[in-house]
mmCIF file of C-alpha atoms in Angstrom:
data_model
loop_
_atom_site.group_PDB
_atom_site.id
_atom_site.type_symbol
_atom_site.label_atom_id
_atom_site.label_comp_id
_atom_site.label_asym_id
_atom_site.label_seq_id
_atom_site.Cartn_x
_atom_site.Cartn_y
_atom_site.Cartn_z
ATOM 1 C CA MET A 26 16.466 -11.494 9.302
ATOM 2 C CA SER A 27 17.700 -8.275 7.848
ATOM 3 C CA VAL A 28 17.058 -5.279 9.952
ATOM 4 C CA PHE A 29 15.437 -2.185 9.439
ATOM 5 C CA LEU A 30 17.430 1.045 8.639
ATOM 6 C CA SER A 31 17.176 4.587 7.445
ATOM 7 C CA SER A 32 13.879 6.627 7.478
ATOM 8 C CA PHE A 33 11.643 6.886 4.427
ATOM 9 C CA VAL A 34 8.430 9.237 3.041
ATOM 10 C CA ASN A 35 6.127 8.287 0.808
ATOM 11 C CA LYS A 36 2.797 9.656 0.190
ATOM 12 C CA ILE A 37 -0.567 8.096 0.540
ATOM 13 C CA ASP A 38 -2.180 7.504 -2.611
ATOM 14 C CA LYS A 39 -5.603 8.499 -3.162
ATOM 15 C CA LYS A 40 -7.460 4.943 -2.238
ATOM 16 C CA GLY A 41 -5.825 5.369 0.759
ATOM 17 C CA ARG A 42 -2.299 2.845 -0.096
ATOM 18 C CA VAL A 43 0.950 3.830 -0.204
ATOM 19 C CA SER A 44 3.904 1.779 -1.009
ATOM 20 C CA VAL A 45 6.519 0.842 2.133
ATOM 21 C CA PRO A 46 10.729 0.968 1.512
ATOM 22 C CA ALA A 47 12.062 -1.658 -1.200
ATOM 23 C CA SER A 48 14.337 -2.057 1.488
ATOM 24 C CA PHE A 49 12.046 -3.002 4.541
ATOM 25 C CA ARG A 50 10.052 -5.128 1.706
ATOM 26 C CA ALA A 51 13.665 -6.793 0.961
ATOM 27 C CA ALA A 52 14.332 -6.940 5.027
ATOM 28 C CA LEU A 53 11.495 -8.561 5.625
ATOM 29 C CA GLY A 54 12.236 -11.386 3.510
ATOM 30 C CA SER A 55 10.724 -13.066 0.128
ATOM 31 C CA ASP A 56 8.274 -14.935 1.466
ATOM 32 C CA ALA A 57 6.804 -11.892 3.297
ATOM 33 C CA SER A 58 3.126 -10.962 1.988
ATOM 34 C CA GLY A 59 2.525 -7.662 3.727
ATOM 35 C CA ILE A 60 3.626 -5.940 7.253
ATOM 36 C CA VAL A 61 2.156 -5.386 10.477
ATOM 37 C CA VAL A 62 1.142 -2.023 11.853
ATOM 38 C CA PHE A 63 0.125 -1.529 15.921
ATOM 39 C CA ARG A 64 -0.188 1.571 17.756
ATOM 40 C CA SER A 65 3.396 1.955 19.069
ATOM 41 C CA LEU A 66 2.398 1.965 23.032
ATOM 42 C CA GLN A 67 5.715 5.168 24.026
ATOM 43 C CA VAL A 68 5.254 6.739 20.617
ATOM 44 C CA GLU A 69 2.041 9.170 18.906
ATOM 45 C CA ALA A 70 3.455 6.495 15.782
ATOM 46 C CA LEU A 71 2.815 2.897 14.247
ATOM 47 C CA ASP A 72 4.490 0.605 15.531
ATOM 48 C CA GLY A 73 5.326 -1.811 11.433
ATOM 49 C CA CYS A 74 6.703 -5.693 11.932
ATOM 50 C CA SER A 75 6.868 -9.276 10.248
ATOM 51 C CA ILE A 76 4.254 -11.707 11.824
ATOM 52 C CA GLY A 77 7.292 -13.373 12.028
ATOM 53 C CA HIS A 78 8.224 -10.520 14.354
ATOM 54 C CA LEU A 79 5.052 -11.249 16.641
ATOM 55 C CA GLU A 80 5.213 -15.033 17.112
ATOM 56 C CA GLN A 81 8.695 -15.019 18.640
ATOM 57 C CA LEU A 82 7.420 -12.290 20.735
ATOM 58 C CA SER A 83 4.366 -14.197 21.952
ATOM 59 C CA GLN A 84 6.915 -17.937 22.476
ATOM 60 C CA SER A 85 8.925 -15.164 24.888
ATOM 61 C CA LEU A 86 6.128 -14.044 27.178
ATOM 62 C CA GLU A 87 5.053 -18.183 27.059
ATOM 63 C CA LYS A 88 8.122 -18.422 28.078
ATOM 64 C CA GLN A 89 8.643 -15.918 31.391
ATOM 65 C CA ASP A 90 6.814 -14.931 34.945
ATOM 66 C CA LEU A 91 5.217 -11.807 33.388
ATOM 67 C CA PRO A 92 2.481 -10.832 35.869
ATOM 68 C CA SER A 93 -1.387 -11.398 34.817
ATOM 69 C CA ASP A 94 -2.407 -7.640 34.292
ATOM 70 C CA ILE A 95 1.211 -7.467 32.254
ATOM 71 C CA TYR A 96 0.206 -9.906 30.030
ATOM 72 C CA GLU A 97 -3.622 -8.945 29.752
ATOM 73 C CA LEU A 98 -1.836 -5.076 28.958
ATOM 74 C CA ILE A 99 0.435 -6.733 25.891
ATOM 75 C CA GLU A 100 -2.069 -9.012 24.945
ATOM 76 C CA THR A 101 -4.548 -6.115 24.945
ATOM 77 C CA THR A 102 -2.462 -3.593 23.314
ATOM 78 C CA ILE A 103 -0.547 -4.877 20.406
ATOM 79 C CA PHE A 104 -1.419 -8.200 19.628
ATOM 80 C CA GLY A 105 -5.786 -7.194 20.197
ATOM 81 C CA GLY A 106 -4.768 -3.843 18.626
ATOM 82 C CA SER A 107 -2.589 -5.162 15.561
ATOM 83 C CA VAL A 108 -3.326 -4.970 11.744
ATOM 84 C CA GLN A 109 -2.484 -7.484 9.671
ATOM 85 C CA LEU A 110 -1.552 -5.578 5.811
ATOM 86 C CA PRO A 111 -0.501 -7.535 3.058
ATOM 87 C CA PHE A 112 1.491 -5.809 -0.231
ATOM 88 C CA ASP A 113 -0.573 -5.318 -3.186
ATOM 89 C CA GLY A 114 1.517 -6.173 -6.739
ATOM 90 C CA GLU A 115 3.879 -3.432 -6.876
ATOM 91 C CA GLY A 116 3.784 -3.118 -2.874
ATOM 92 C CA ARG A 117 1.666 -0.947 -0.837
ATOM 93 C CA ILE A 118 0.221 -1.995 1.762
ATOM 94 C CA THR A 119 -2.917 0.287 3.125
ATOM 95 C CA LEU A 120 -3.060 2.212 6.208
ATOM 96 C CA PRO A 121 -6.391 1.578 8.164
ATOM 97 C CA GLN A 122 -7.855 4.791 8.254
ATOM 98 C CA HIS A 123 -8.826 4.572 12.300
ATOM 99 C CA LEU A 124 -4.881 3.346 13.599
ATOM 100 C CA SER A 125 -3.878 6.581 10.697
ATOM 101 C CA ALA A 126 -5.708 9.042 12.548
ATOM 102 C CA ALA A 127 -4.683 7.962 15.874
ATOM 103 C CA VAL A 128 -1.251 8.264 15.130
ATOM 104 C CA GLY A 129 -1.615 12.000 12.907
ATOM 105 C CA ILE A 130 -0.998 10.137 9.761
ATOM 106 C CA GLU A 131 -2.855 12.217 6.896
ATOM 107 C CA GLU A 132 -0.518 12.860 3.455
ATOM 108 C CA ASP A 133 2.383 11.488 3.840
ATOM 109 C CA VAL A 134 3.892 8.351 5.617
ATOM 110 C CA ALA A 135 7.036 8.455 7.243
ATOM 111 C CA PHE A 136 8.424 4.905 8.032
ATOM 112 C CA VAL A 137 11.600 4.695 10.107
ATOM 113 C CA GLY A 138 13.613 1.655 10.799
ATOM 114 C CA ARG A 139 14.444 0.366 14.366
ATOM 115 C CA ARG A 140 16.431 -2.737 13.562
ATOM 116 C CA LYS A 141 13.699 -4.874 13.988
ATOM 117 C CA THR A 142 10.648 -3.630 13.329
ATOM 118 C CA PHE A 143 10.057 0.248 12.241
ATOM 119 C CA GLN A 144 7.344 2.646 13.181
ATOM 120 C CA LEU A 145 5.476 4.732 10.792
ATOM 121 C CA TRP A 146 4.516 8.276 11.798
ATOM 122 C CA ASN A 147 2.972 11.845 10.330
ATOM 123 C CA PRO A 148 6.624 13.230 8.664
ATOM 124 C CA LYS A 149 6.326 16.299 11.144
ATOM 125 C CA LYS A 150 5.432 14.892 14.299
ATOM 126 C CA LEU A 151 8.888 12.955 13.744
ATOM 127 C CA ALA A 152 11.061 16.054 13.294
ATOM 128 C CA ALA A 153 10.289 17.384 16.489
ATOM 129 C CA HIS A 154 10.384 13.498 17.618
ATOM 130 C CA ASP A 155 14.166 13.295 16.382
ATOM 131 C CA ALA A 156 14.953 16.549 17.601
ATOM 132 C CA ALA A 157 14.057 16.067 20.993
ATOM 133 C CA ALA A 158 15.384 12.800 20.929
ATOM 134 C CA ARG A 159 18.863 14.006 19.038
ATOM 135 C CA SER A 160 18.842 16.581 22.064
ATOM 136 C CA ALA A 161 18.289 14.087 24.812
ATOM 137 C CA ALA A 162 21.456 12.488 23.745
ATOM 138 C CA ARG A 163 23.071 14.985 23.566
ATOM 139 C CA ALA A 164 22.527 16.018 27.133
ATOM 140 C CA LYS A 165 23.185 12.542 28.922
ATOM 141 C CA ASP A 166 26.388 11.833 25.890
ATOM 142 C CA ILE A 167 25.563 8.421 24.146
ATOM 143 C CA SER A 168 27.922 8.173 20.677
ATOM 144 C CA LEU A 169 28.323 5.137 19.070
ATOM 145 C CA SER A 170 32.181 4.560 20.592
ATOM 146 C CA LYS A 171 31.250 4.422 23.584
ATOM 147 C CA ILE A 172 28.686 1.653 23.395
ATOM 148 C CA VAL A 173 31.395 -0.204 21.184
ATOM 149 C CA ALA A 174 34.363 0.455 23.978
ATOM 150 C CA GLN A 175 31.585 -1.227 26.433
ATOM 151 C CA ALA A 176 30.188 -3.286 24.937
ATOM 152 C CA THR A 177 34.173 -4.960 23.931
ATOM 153 C CA SER A 178 35.945 -3.722 27.563
ATOM 154 C CA LYS A 179 31.964 -5.977 28.978
ATOM 155 C CA ASP A 180 33.711 -8.441 26.084
ATOM 156 C CA ASP A 181 37.400 -8.780 27.690
ATOM 157 C CA LEU A 182 36.336 -9.638 30.267
#
């Protein structure tokens, strides 16, 4: 599976349809007929992925000995709150109004790659979130070179 990279802002048309970025459709694979979205548990956005990713999540949950209340939370919020959105002939989806309203998506949608998943944001809320995340990363002195150096030193052990 490819990774979801970059950010794109696309306009929602009068029928509520929005084009999923071509690179995201490519990352989903040629056999993907759509995407799955659900409300993020951490931020005011929608999480998006392939149905295959949710199947992997389901399989990984079966292998874990989680407390029953955690299973209940995951099954209710993620699996119960998920909606499969098929692509139309032009690579567009129709966002359900209840999900869009819940996260403040109105006229435009920001698609944000997050490696194996992606998020859909109100662009203004994304800008504020991005600014806060960059500030927090600076405060914690996070850098790619340090991450690579740490991984390399662990590989050498």
